[in-house]
Amino acid sequence: MPVNFSNIIGQDSAVETFNRIISSGKLSHAYIFAGPDGVGKFLFARTLARNLLCETGQGCGRCRACRMLGNNSHPNFRVIGVAEGKQTITIDDVRQIDEEMRLTPFVPVKNAVGRTYRIFIFNEADRLEEVAGNAVLKILEEPPRDSLFILVTAHPESLLPTIFSRCQVIRFYPLRNDDITNLFKERLKIDDNRARFLGCLADGSVGYGMQLHSQKLYEQRDYLIDNFPGVLTGADRTAIIESIMAYAKSVNHTAEGQRRVIIQQFKILGLFLRDVLMSHYAPAFLPLNRDKTNLVNKWAKAITAQSARRALEQILQAEHYLKLNINSNLVLENAFLQMSA
């Protein structure tokens, strides 16, 4: 019987892989879950653990094992991550679990594979300091019986090559636009326009989309789209540049973080210009910014396709310059100046 991955969205390959592995009884002792941030790697690891520890093998949520797992008190389950106030997973973090993982698993309840597992999840495993990574490697070389290790990482290239040789790698991918849009609508209780907007900017990452939602980027998007067309006709650029910079500073306190937020805002302008440009070539085209359809149509009539294309090229060039760490104010001034030239 397949195990219960009903809460996993958009990772069909990983679901099929583990249903096949568990059905065959060939579960390995160590896996690397590799993929972008916010696509469900850690959720999948916890869900796998829930299925393996559940008395029914279905992650029922009602049995003793599931209840303990739900309140983080299951003695056979540990998550090892970066402690608050630290930058890495240290050797002390690894040593702390070394002794307990050698013990016989507690709560001896048979599960979906007919064995009682002790499960260890290393979250953000790429942040293992070198000596800690070597300690993990030693554990993986001689793993205790009935143990399962899952290393979750968005940067697998940062792991020791020798760790790779001891683990099976499971790839996780950005979510499809439809999947992530529907998820945002359901989880955030927002309308279709907002959910689609977040989906386009989230790059397939639920976590990143949630972050954008918490930053109230949608409200900033309204200001940008409502005021940006004036830039195309040579109107004063100062107010919109000041708004872009002020918003970036309001949601992030680091120079690099602010640069990323400015890039987000340029992406919003790029998506609006895309709608305007597409309206020239496909009048029946349904714009991404559907709640701004009237504005899109207005500016599709006010400026030529060539002007819209030139402005979009300036947006893309500005994003490139921002990624090269060029002064943000200069990039904004130059981009808007060129658009209205």
GROMACS .gro file of N, CA, C and O in nm, residues 141-251:
model
  444
  141GLU      N    1   2.964   0.619   0.713
  141GLU     CA    2   3.049   0.507   0.673
  141GLU      C    3   3.018   0.381   0.753
  141GLU      O    4   3.030   0.269   0.703
  142GLU      N    5   2.978   0.400   0.879
  142GLU     CA    6   2.942   0.287   0.965
  142GLU      C    7   2.808   0.318   1.032
  142GLU      O    8   2.801   0.338   1.154
  143PRO      N    9   2.701   0.323   0.955
  143PRO     CA   10   2.572   0.364   1.012
  143PRO      C   11   2.516   0.261   1.109
  143PRO      O   12   2.526   0.140   1.084
  144PRO      N   13   2.458   0.307   1.219
  144PRO     CA   14   2.393   0.213   1.311
  144PRO      C   15   2.277   0.143   1.241
  144PRO      O   16   2.214   0.200   1.152
  145ARG      N   17   2.250   0.023   1.280
  145ARG     CA   18   2.139  -0.052   1.222
  145ARG      C   19   2.007   0.021   1.253
  145ARG      O   20   1.991   0.084   1.356
  146ASP      N   21   1.914   0.010   1.159
  146ASP     CA   22   1.781   0.070   1.175
  146ASP      C   23   1.787   0.222   1.189
  146ASP      O   24   1.704   0.282   1.259
  147SER      N   25   1.885   0.285   1.124
  147SER     CA   26   1.893   0.430   1.126
  147SER      C   27   1.870   0.484   0.985
  147SER      O   28   1.901   0.419   0.886
  148LEU      N   29   1.814   0.604   0.978
  148LEU     CA   30   1.791   0.671   0.852
  148LEU      C   31   1.837   0.816   0.866
  148LEU      O   32   1.794   0.887   0.956
  149PHE      N   33   1.924   0.859   0.774
  149PHE     CA   34   1.977   0.995   0.775
  149PHE      C   35   1.931   1.067   0.649
  149PHE      O   36   1.945   1.014   0.538
  150ILE      N   37   1.878   1.188   0.667
  150ILE     CA   38   1.835   1.269   0.553
  150ILE      C   39   1.904   1.405   0.563
  150ILE      O   40   1.888   1.476   0.662
  151LEU      N   41   1.982   1.438   0.461
  151LEU     CA   42   2.051   1.567   0.456
  151LEU      C   43   1.975   1.657   0.359
  151LEU      O   44   1.967   1.628   0.239
  152VAL      N   45   1.915   1.763   0.412
  152VAL     CA   46   1.833   1.854   0.332
  152VAL      C   47   1.918   1.976   0.296
  152VAL      O   48   1.976   2.040   0.384
  153THR      N   49   1.925   2.009   0.167
  153THR     CA   50   2.012   2.120   0.128
  153THR      C   51   1.967   2.185  -0.003
  153THR      O   52   1.919   2.118  -0.094
  154ALA      N   53   1.985   2.317  -0.008
  154ALA     CA   54   1.965   2.390  -0.132
  154ALA      C   55   2.096   2.409  -0.207
  154ALA      O   56   2.098   2.457  -0.319
  155HIS      N   57   2.206   2.368  -0.143
  155HIS     CA   58   2.339   2.385  -0.203
  155HIS      C   59   2.419   2.255  -0.191
  155HIS      O   60   2.517   2.248  -0.115
  156PRO      N   61   2.380   2.153  -0.263
  156PRO     CA   62   2.448   2.023  -0.250
  156PRO      C   63   2.595   2.028  -0.287
  156PRO      O   64   2.673   1.947  -0.238
  157GLU      N   65   2.631   2.126  -0.371
  157GLU     CA   66   2.772   2.137  -0.410
  157GLU      C   67   2.863   2.173  -0.293
  157GLU      O   68   2.985   2.156  -0.301
  158SER      N   69   2.803   2.221  -0.183
  158SER     CA   70   2.882   2.258  -0.066
  158SER      C   71   2.910   2.140   0.026
  158SER      O   72   2.990   2.152   0.120
  159LEU      N   73   2.845   2.027   0.003
  159LEU     CA   74   2.870   1.909   0.086
  159LEU      C   75   3.000   1.841   0.044
  159LEU      O   76   3.045   1.852  -0.071
  160LEU      N   77   3.059   1.770   0.138
  160LEU     CA   78   3.180   1.694   0.106
  160LEU      C   79   3.150   1.590  -0.002
  160LEU      O   80   3.049   1.520   0.006
  161PRO      N   81   3.235   1.580  -0.104
  161PRO     CA   82   3.213   1.479  -0.208
  161PRO      C   83   3.200   1.338  -0.152
  161PRO      O   84   3.124   1.256  -0.205
  162THR      N   85   3.272   1.312  -0.043
  162THR     CA   86   3.266   1.179   0.017
  162THR      C   87   3.131   1.152   0.083
  162THR      O   88   3.089   1.037   0.094
  163ILE      N   89   3.062   1.257   0.126
  163ILE     CA   90   2.927   1.240   0.180
  163ILE      C   91   2.834   1.198   0.067
  163ILE      O   92   2.748   1.111   0.085
  164PHE      N   93   2.852   1.259  -0.051
  164PHE     CA   94   2.770   1.222  -0.166
  164PHE      C   95   2.781   1.074  -0.195
  164PHE      O   96   2.684   1.007  -0.231
  165SER      N   97   2.902   1.022  -0.183
  165SER     CA   98   2.924   0.881  -0.218
  165SER      C   99   2.855   0.785  -0.121
  165SER      O  100   2.840   0.667  -0.152
  166ARG      N  101   2.813   0.836  -0.005
  166ARG     CA  102   2.749   0.751   0.095
  166ARG      C  103   2.597   0.768   0.096
  166ARG      O  104   2.529   0.705   0.176
  167CYS      N  105   2.544   0.855   0.009
  167CYS     CA  106   2.400   0.886   0.012
  167CYS      C  107   2.339   0.870  -0.126
  167CYS      O  108   2.407   0.883  -0.228
  168GLN      N  109   2.210   0.844  -0.127
  168GLN     CA  110   2.133   0.851  -0.251
  168GLN      C  111   2.075   0.992  -0.261
  168GLN      O  112   2.022   1.045  -0.164
  169VAL      N  113   2.087   1.051  -0.379
  169VAL     CA  114   2.041   1.189  -0.399
  169VAL      C  115   1.900   1.190  -0.459
  169VAL      O  116   1.875   1.125  -0.561
  170ILE      N  117   1.811   1.262  -0.393
  170ILE     CA  118   1.674   1.281  -0.443
  170ILE      C  119   1.658   1.428  -0.479
  170ILE      O  120   1.681   1.516  -0.395
  171ARG      N  121   1.622   1.455  -0.604
  171ARG     CA  122   1.610   1.592  -0.651
  171ARG      C  123   1.469   1.647  -0.630
  171ARG      O  124   1.370   1.577  -0.653
  172PHE      N  125   1.464   1.772  -0.587
  172PHE     CA  126   1.338   1.844  -0.571
  172PHE      C  127   1.341   1.965  -0.664
  172PHE      O  128   1.446   2.027  -0.683
  173TYR      N  129   1.225   2.000  -0.718
  173TYR     CA  130   1.220   2.100  -0.824
  173TYR      C  131   1.124   2.213  -0.789
  173TYR      O  132   1.032   2.195  -0.707
  174PRO      N  133   1.142   2.331  -0.852
  174PRO     CA  134   1.046   2.440  -0.832
  174PRO      C  135   0.905   2.394  -0.869
  174PRO      O  136   0.886   2.314  -0.961
  175LEU      N  137   0.807   2.445  -0.797
  175LEU     CA  138   0.669   2.406  -0.822
  175LEU      C  139   0.618   2.471  -0.950
  175LEU      O  140   0.661   2.580  -0.989
  176ARG      N  141   0.527   2.404  -1.016
  176ARG     CA  142   0.462   2.460  -1.134
  176ARG      C  143   0.377   2.580  -1.095
  176ARG      O  144   0.324   2.587  -0.984
  177ASN      N  145   0.360   2.673  -1.188
  177ASN     CA  146   0.285   2.795  -1.160
  177ASN      C  147   0.143   2.767  -1.111
  177ASN      O  148   0.095   2.828  -1.015
  178ASP      N  149   0.075   2.673  -1.176
  178ASP     CA  150  -0.063   2.641  -1.135
  178ASP      C  151  -0.067   2.586  -0.994
  178ASP      O  152  -0.154   2.621  -0.912
  179ASP      N  153   0.029   2.497  -0.962
  179ASP     CA  154   0.034   2.436  -0.829
  179ASP      C  155   0.058   2.540  -0.721
  179ASP      O  156  -0.009   2.543  -0.617
  180ILE      N  157   0.155   2.626  -0.746
  180ILE     CA  158   0.192   2.723  -0.643
  180ILE      C  159   0.086   2.832  -0.628
  180ILE      O  160   0.058   2.879  -0.518
  181THR      N  161   0.020   2.868  -0.740
  181THR     CA  162  -0.089   2.966  -0.733
  181THR      C  163  -0.205   2.912  -0.651
  181THR      O  164  -0.260   2.981  -0.563
  182ASN      N  165  -0.244   2.789  -0.677
  182ASN     CA  166  -0.354   2.728  -0.601
  182ASN      C  167  -0.319   2.714  -0.454
  182ASN      O  168  -0.404   2.733  -0.365
  183LEU      N  169  -0.193   2.680  -0.426
  183LEU     CA  170  -0.150   2.667  -0.287
  183LEU      C  171  -0.160   2.801  -0.215
  183LEU      O  172  -0.208   2.808  -0.101
  184PHE      N  173  -0.115   2.908  -0.279
  184PHE     CA  174  -0.122   3.040  -0.217
  184PHE      C  175  -0.267   3.081  -0.192
  184PHE      O  176  -0.299   3.139  -0.087
  185LYS      N  177  -0.355   3.054  -0.286
  185LYS     CA  178  -0.497   3.089  -0.268
  185LYS      C  179  -0.555   3.018  -0.146
  185LYS      O  180  -0.627   3.079  -0.066
  186GLU      N  181  -0.521   2.890  -0.133
  186GLU     CA  182  -0.577   2.811  -0.023
  186GLU      C  183  -0.513   2.847   0.111
  186GLU      O  184  -0.583   2.867   0.211
  187ARG      N  185  -0.381   2.856   0.112
  187ARG     CA  186  -0.311   2.875   0.239
  187ARG      C  187  -0.317   3.018   0.289
  187ARG      O  188  -0.324   3.042   0.411
  188LEU      N  189  -0.309   3.115   0.199
  188LEU     CA  190  -0.306   3.255   0.239
  188LEU      C  191  -0.443   3.322   0.233
  188LEU      O  192  -0.457   3.437   0.275
  189LYS      N  193  -0.542   3.250   0.178
  189LYS     CA  194  -0.678   3.304   0.167
  189LYS      C  195  -0.678   3.435   0.090
  189LYS      O  196  -0.736   3.537   0.131
  190ILE      N  197  -0.612   3.434  -0.026
  190ILE     CA  198  -0.606   3.553  -0.110
  190ILE      C  199  -0.673   3.524  -0.243
  190ILE      O  200  -0.695   3.407  -0.279
  191ASP      N  201  -0.705   3.629  -0.317
  191ASP     CA  202  -0.777   3.610  -0.443
  191ASP      C  203  -0.683   3.562  -0.553
  191ASP      O  204  -0.561   3.557  -0.536
  192ASP      N  205  -0.744   3.530  -0.667
  192ASP     CA  206  -0.668   3.472  -0.778
  192ASP      C  207  -0.561   3.566  -0.829
  192ASP      O  208  -0.450   3.522  -0.862
  193ASN      N  209  -0.589   3.697  -0.835
  193ASN     CA  210  -0.491   3.793  -0.886
  193ASN      C  211  -0.366   3.796  -0.800
  193ASN      O  212  -0.253   3.793  -0.850
  194ARG      N  213  -0.386   3.804  -0.669
  194ARG     CA  214  -0.270   3.809  -0.579
  194ARG      C  215  -0.192   3.678  -0.581
  194ARG      O  216  -0.070   3.678  -0.579
  195ALA      N  217  -0.264   3.567  -0.584
  195ALA     CA  218  -0.198   3.436  -0.584
  195ALA      C  219  -0.114   3.418  -0.711
  195ALA      O  220  -0.002   3.368  -0.706
  196ARG      N  221  -0.168   3.461  -0.826
  196ARG     CA  222  -0.095   3.447  -0.951
  196ARG      C  223   0.028   3.538  -0.952
  196ARG      O  224   0.135   3.501  -1.000
  197PHE      N  225   0.012   3.658  -0.897
  197PHE     CA  226   0.124   3.752  -0.886
  197PHE      C  227   0.237   3.693  -0.802
  197PHE      O  228   0.354   3.693  -0.843
  198LEU      N  229   0.202   3.638  -0.684
  198LEU     CA  230   0.304   3.577  -0.600
  198LEU      C  231   0.369   3.458  -0.671
  198LEU      O  232   0.490   3.438  -0.662
  199GLY      N  233   0.288   3.380  -0.741
  199GLY     CA  234   0.340   3.264  -0.811
  199GLY      C  235   0.443   3.302  -0.916
  199GLY      O  236   0.544   3.233  -0.933
  200CYS      N  237   0.421   3.413  -0.985
  200CYS     CA  238   0.515   3.456  -1.089
  200CYS      C  239   0.648   3.504  -1.030
  200CYS      O  240   0.752   3.487  -1.090
  201LEU      N  241   0.642   3.567  -0.913
  201LEU     CA  242   0.763   3.620  -0.853
  201LEU      C  243   0.835   3.520  -0.763
  201LEU      O  244   0.951   3.539  -0.728
  202ALA      N  245   0.767   3.412  -0.726
  202ALA     CA  246   0.822   3.320  -0.627
  202ALA      C  247   0.921   3.220  -0.685
  202ALA      O  248   0.987   3.147  -0.610
  203ASP      N  249   0.932   3.213  -0.817
  203ASP     CA  250   1.026   3.120  -0.882
  203ASP      C  251   1.004   2.976  -0.836
  203ASP      O  252   1.100   2.902  -0.815
  204GLY      N  253   0.879   2.938  -0.819
  204GLY     CA  254   0.848   2.801  -0.783
  204GLY      C  255   0.873   2.766  -0.638
  204GLY      O  256   0.865   2.649  -0.599
  205SER      N  257   0.901   2.866  -0.555
  205SER     CA  258   0.933   2.842  -0.414
  205SER      C  259   0.820   2.891  -0.324
  205SER      O  260   0.790   3.011  -0.320
  206VAL      N  261   0.757   2.798  -0.252
  206VAL     CA  262   0.651   2.836  -0.158
  206VAL      C  263   0.706   2.929  -0.051
  206VAL      O  264   0.645   3.031  -0.018
  207GLY      N  265   0.821   2.894   0.003
  207GLY     CA  266   0.879   2.974   0.109
  207GLY      C  267   0.906   3.117   0.066
  207GLY      O  268   0.878   3.212   0.140
  208TYR      N  269   0.959   3.134  -0.055
  208TYR     CA  270   0.988   3.268  -0.104
  208TYR      C  271   0.859   3.346  -0.127
  208TYR      O  272   0.850   3.465  -0.096
  209GLY      N  273   0.758   3.280  -0.182
  209GLY     CA  274   0.629   3.345  -0.203
  209GLY      C  275   0.567   3.391  -0.072
  209GLY      O  276   0.509   3.500  -0.064
  210MET      N  277   0.578   3.307   0.032
  210MET     CA  278   0.526   3.344   0.163
  210MET      C  279   0.598   3.467   0.217
  210MET      O  280   0.538   3.556   0.280
  211GLN      N  281   0.728   3.473   0.192
  211GLN     CA  282   0.806   3.589   0.236
  211GLN      C  283   0.760   3.716   0.165
  211GLN      O  284   0.741   3.820   0.229
  212LEU      N  285   0.737   3.708   0.035
  212LEU     CA  286   0.689   3.824  -0.040
  212LEU      C  287   0.553   3.869   0.011
  212LEU      O  288   0.526   3.989   0.021
  213HIS      N  289   0.468   3.773   0.044
  213HIS     CA  290   0.335   3.806   0.096
  213HIS      C  291   0.347   3.880   0.229
  213HIS      O  292   0.277   3.980   0.253
  214SER      N  293   0.435   3.833   0.315
  214SER     CA  294   0.453   3.897   0.447
  214SER      C  295   0.510   4.037   0.434
  214SER      O  296   0.491   4.122   0.522
  215GLN      N  297   0.580   4.063   0.323
  215GLN     CA  298   0.639   4.196   0.301
  215GLN      C  299   0.540   4.293   0.236
  215GLN      O  300   0.576   4.407   0.204
  216LYS      N  301   0.417   4.246   0.213
  216LYS     CA  302   0.314   4.329   0.150
  216LYS      C  303   0.360   4.384   0.016
  216LYS      O  304   0.337   4.502  -0.019
  217LEU      N  305   0.426   4.299  -0.061
  217LEU     CA  306   0.475   4.341  -0.191
  217LEU      C  307   0.362   4.373  -0.287
  217LEU      O  308   0.377   4.451  -0.380
  218TYR      N  309   0.245   4.312  -0.264
  218TYR     CA  310   0.133   4.336  -0.354
  218TYR      C  311   0.091   4.482  -0.351
  218TYR      O  312   0.059   4.541  -0.454
  219GLU      N  313   0.091   4.543  -0.233
  219GLU     CA  314   0.055   4.683  -0.221
  219GLU      C  315   0.156   4.772  -0.294
  219GLU      O  316   0.118   4.869  -0.361
  220GLN      N  317   0.284   4.737  -0.283
  220GLN     CA  318   0.387   4.812  -0.355
  220GLN      C  319   0.372   4.794  -0.505
  220GLN      O  320   0.392   4.886  -0.583
  221ARG      N  321   0.330   4.675  -0.545
  221ARG     CA  322   0.306   4.649  -0.687
  221ARG      C  323   0.198   4.742  -0.742
  221ARG      O  324   0.210   4.795  -0.853
  222ASP      N  325   0.092   4.765  -0.664
  222ASP     CA  326  -0.013   4.855  -0.710
  222ASP      C  327   0.042   4.995  -0.735
  222ASP      O  328   0.011   5.059  -0.836
  223TYR      N  329   0.124   5.042  -0.642
  223TYR     CA  330   0.182   5.176  -0.659
  223TYR      C  331   0.270   5.182  -0.783
  223TYR      O  332   0.260   5.277  -0.863
  224LEU      N  333   0.355   5.081  -0.801
  224LEU     CA  334   0.448   5.083  -0.913
  224LEU      C  335   0.375   5.082  -1.047
  224LEU      O  336   0.406   5.161  -1.137
  225ILE      N  337   0.278   4.993  -1.060
  225ILE     CA  338   0.208   4.981  -1.188
  225ILE      C  339   0.123   5.105  -1.216
  225ILE      O  340   0.116   5.152  -1.330
  226ASP      N  341   0.061   5.160  -1.113
  226ASP     CA  342  -0.024   5.278  -1.133
  226ASP      C  343   0.057   5.402  -1.171
  226ASP      O  344   0.008   5.490  -1.243
  227ASN      N  345   0.183   5.410  -1.125
  227ASN     CA  346   0.263   5.530  -1.146
  227ASN      C  347   0.372   5.517  -1.251
  227ASN      O  348   0.420   5.618  -1.304
  228PHE      N  349   0.410   5.393  -1.281
  228PHE     CA  350   0.521   5.370  -1.373
  228PHE      C  351   0.496   5.422  -1.515
  228PHE      O  352   0.588   5.477  -1.577
  229PRO      N  353   0.375   5.409  -1.571
  229PRO     CA  354   0.356   5.454  -1.710
  229PRO      C  355   0.397   5.599  -1.734
  229PRO      O  356   0.442   5.634  -1.843
  230GLY      N  357   0.386   5.683  -1.631
  230GLY     CA  358   0.428   5.822  -1.646
  230GLY      C  359   0.575   5.835  -1.679
  230GLY      O  360   0.617   5.928  -1.749
  231VAL      N  361   0.656   5.741  -1.628
  231VAL     CA  362   0.799   5.742  -1.657
  231VAL      C  363   0.823   5.726  -1.806
  231VAL      O  364   0.914   5.785  -1.864
  232LEU      N  365   0.740   5.647  -1.872
  232LEU     CA  366   0.757   5.619  -2.014
  232LEU      C  367   0.733   5.743  -2.099
  232LEU      O  368   0.779   5.751  -2.213
  233THR      N  369   0.660   5.841  -2.044
  233THR     CA  370   0.632   5.963  -2.120
  233THR      C  371   0.719   6.079  -2.074
  233THR      O  372   0.692   6.194  -2.110
  234GLY      N  373   0.820   6.048  -1.993
  234GLY     CA  374   0.913   6.152  -1.951
  234GLY      C  375   0.872   6.227  -1.827
  234GLY      O  376   0.927   6.333  -1.797
  235ALA      N  377   0.776   6.175  -1.753
  235ALA     CA  378   0.733   6.241  -1.629
  235ALA      C  379   0.843   6.231  -1.524
  235ALA      O  380   0.941   6.158  -1.539
  236ASP      N  381   0.824   6.305  -1.415
  236ASP     CA  382   0.923   6.306  -1.308
  236ASP      C  383   0.947   6.165  -1.255
  236ASP      O  384   0.855   6.093  -1.222
  237ARG      N  385   1.073   6.128  -1.250
  237ARG     CA  386   1.110   5.992  -1.206
  237ARG      C  387   1.140   5.985  -1.057
  237ARG      O  388   1.152   5.877  -1.001
  238THR      N  389   1.159   6.100  -0.995
  238THR     CA  390   1.208   6.103  -0.857
  238THR      C  391   1.118   6.027  -0.761
  238THR      O  392   1.165   5.947  -0.678
  239ALA      N  393   0.988   6.050  -0.769
  239ALA     CA  394   0.895   5.990  -0.672
  239ALA      C  395   0.898   5.838  -0.678
  239ALA      O  396   0.901   5.771  -0.574
  240ILE      N  397   0.898   5.781  -0.797
  240ILE     CA  398   0.894   5.635  -0.807
  240ILE      C  399   1.027   5.574  -0.765
  240ILE      O  400   1.030   5.468  -0.702
  241ILE      N  401   1.139   5.644  -0.794
  241ILE     CA  402   1.269   5.594  -0.749
  241ILE      C  403   1.276   5.597  -0.597
  241ILE      O  404   1.320   5.501  -0.533
  242GLU      N  405   1.228   5.705  -0.538
  242GLU     CA  406   1.227   5.715  -0.391
  242GLU      C  407   1.140   5.606  -0.329
  242GLU      O  408   1.174   5.549  -0.224
  243SER      N  409   1.027   5.576  -0.393
  243SER     CA  410   0.939   5.471  -0.341
  243SER      C  411   1.006   5.335  -0.348
  243SER      O  412   0.997   5.256  -0.253
  244ILE      N  413   1.072   5.306  -0.458
  244ILE     CA  414   1.142   5.177  -0.473
  244ILE      C  415   1.249   5.162  -0.366
  244ILE      O  416   1.260   5.058  -0.302
  245MET      N  417   1.327   5.267  -0.344
  245MET     CA  418   1.434   5.261  -0.245
  245MET      C  419   1.377   5.252  -0.102
  245MET      O  420   1.427   5.175  -0.020
  246ALA      N  421   1.273   5.331  -0.074
  246ALA     CA  422   1.215   5.332   0.061
  246ALA      C  423   1.154   5.196   0.094
  246ALA      O  424   1.167   5.146   0.206
  247TYR      N  425   1.084   5.136  -0.004
  247TYR     CA  426   1.024   5.005   0.021
  247TYR      C  427   1.133   4.903   0.050
  247TYR      O  428   1.120   4.821   0.143
  248ALA      N  429   1.241   4.904  -0.028
  248ALA     CA  430   1.350   4.808  -0.008
  248ALA      C  431   1.408   4.821   0.134
  248ALA      O  432   1.434   4.721   0.201
  249LYS      N  433   1.426   4.944   0.179
  249LYS     CA  434   1.482   4.966   0.312
  249LYS      C  435   1.385   4.926   0.422
  249LYS      O  436   1.426   4.888   0.532
  250SER      N  437   1.255   4.933   0.393
  250SER     CA  438   1.155   4.901   0.495
  250SER      C  439   1.142   4.752   0.521
  250SER      O  440   1.098   4.712   0.629
  251VAL      N  441   1.180   4.669   0.425
  251VAL     CA  442   1.162   4.525   0.443
  251VAL      C  443   1.294   4.450   0.461
  251VAL      O  444   1.293   4.331   0.492
   0.00000   0.00000   0.00000
